[in-house]
Amino acid sequence: MRETIFALSSGALPSGVAVVRLSGPDTADALVSLAGELPQPRRATLKELRDQDGVVLDKSLVLFFPGPESFTGEDCGELHLHGGRAVVRAVLETLSRRKYFRLAEAGEFTRRAFLNGKFDLTEAEALSDLIAAETETQRRFALSNSEDRHKRLYDEWRKILIQTRAMIEAELDFADEEDVPGSVGDRVWQGVERLRVSLKHHAAGYRTAEIIREGFRVVILGAPNAGKSSLLNTLARRDIAIVTEEPGTTRDVLEAILDVDGIKVILTDTAGIRENPGRVEALGIDRAIDRARQADLLLLLEDCSNPVSIDIPHDVPYLRIGNKVDLAGGVPKSTLYDLLISARTGEGIDSLLNKLRSIAETATTGATETLPFRERHVQLILEAAEHVERAATQYNLPLEIRAEELRLAADALGRITGTIDVEDLLDTIFSQFCIGK
């Protein structure tokens, strides 16, 4: 018999209201046992909740959502309790004593919804992103991905592959029949090649999605005493890094998360780069250079009153920033720098934030498009593209083998949405959810 699951689905306790969610075949019986009667479907009803001995547990709003018109597709229930720890514990203990009832695992409600056909895997993953969203851009991106636009796109591509394969197999099996085309011909393979290009182009959009989901990475790089830690503290509006006049104070990377007009920006302070550092400082410099290579943008910070240039990683966009303009004893040549600031007085900081905002917005252009937003999506799309390329370009292969390559490509696309069996992936995907979702 399928078990009925339950869990606290709201935030940390204590709270104003705590929501306990149930899903499974015995949900209705449990609500009757607790509340005395089953409320009308989808209508909140105020009831006293009692345990098996008749002891009052709480006065709660009770809701019942009959399947399949529910989140999981099964009978579901919600108890809106007073959010005290003792109240919630008593209700959970009462439910746990029921036969075939158990606490839900992480993501199990959403997993049941997927298995019951309420949505596909990409929609489930987008729901996880929506719960984890920290900024407005992340929220909008996750919300748009929670629709079925990815499924429609991948299903369309699978349809093309399946139809092409069907034409090839029809030629192989019924070549003597009058109503079967004599050859799949160049037109079909040209269509397959166009699909390969579309797959590659689509996979390339992952970088934009990654920036939206994970954050735009900005690394502050410069010589010792350029003011990197002061700039981090100023932009973060709190003291994160220790600031002294002694060179080499920062030995490790320090990070701050900024919300720049709805875009998540990860700002990293690094050790000052110089020749002949001490052993520990050298480790910090190695980490600084490594982070710089992974950055989306570098802020090359110089003390414009005493500039010291450093080597920078190739192929990483950067802004050259002149700091300590208040100590320069005159206005430095602005042509040497993209911006002049003073991390100490705040001069030029608004201009720097505006520049960061502009660059980050450019990097996230396309957030409203259909983009692959998980690494597994990209891997499967590229796998499909490889199979399509072999089918379209390996002219020396028998048609049977080329048709098989098209089948493998279609299966790879089907695994993204869960159309093709993905049982081995489900534990990994749904374990990323919180318990109660």
JSON list of C-alpha atoms in Angstrom, two decimals, residues 193 196 215 223 358 392-393:
[
{"chain": "A", "resi": 193, "resn": "GLU", "atom": "CA", "xyz": [21.97, 19.80, -39.77]},
{"chain": "A", "resi": 196, "resn": "ARG", "atom": "CA", "xyz": [22.27, 20.38, -34.83]},
{"chain": "A", "resi": 215, "resn": "GLY", "atom": "CA", "xyz": [25.45, 35.20, -9.63]},
{"chain": "A", "resi": 223, "resn": "ALA", "atom": "CA", "xyz": [48.67, 45.30, -5.47]},
{"chain": "A", "resi": 358, "resn": "SER", "atom": "CA", "xyz": [25.11, 48.06, -16.71]},
{"chain": "A", "resi": 392, "resn": "ALA", "atom": "CA", "xyz": [24.15, 14.00, -40.60]},
{"chain": "A", "resi": 393, "resn": "THR", "atom": "CA", "xyz": [27.84, 13.89, -41.55]}
]
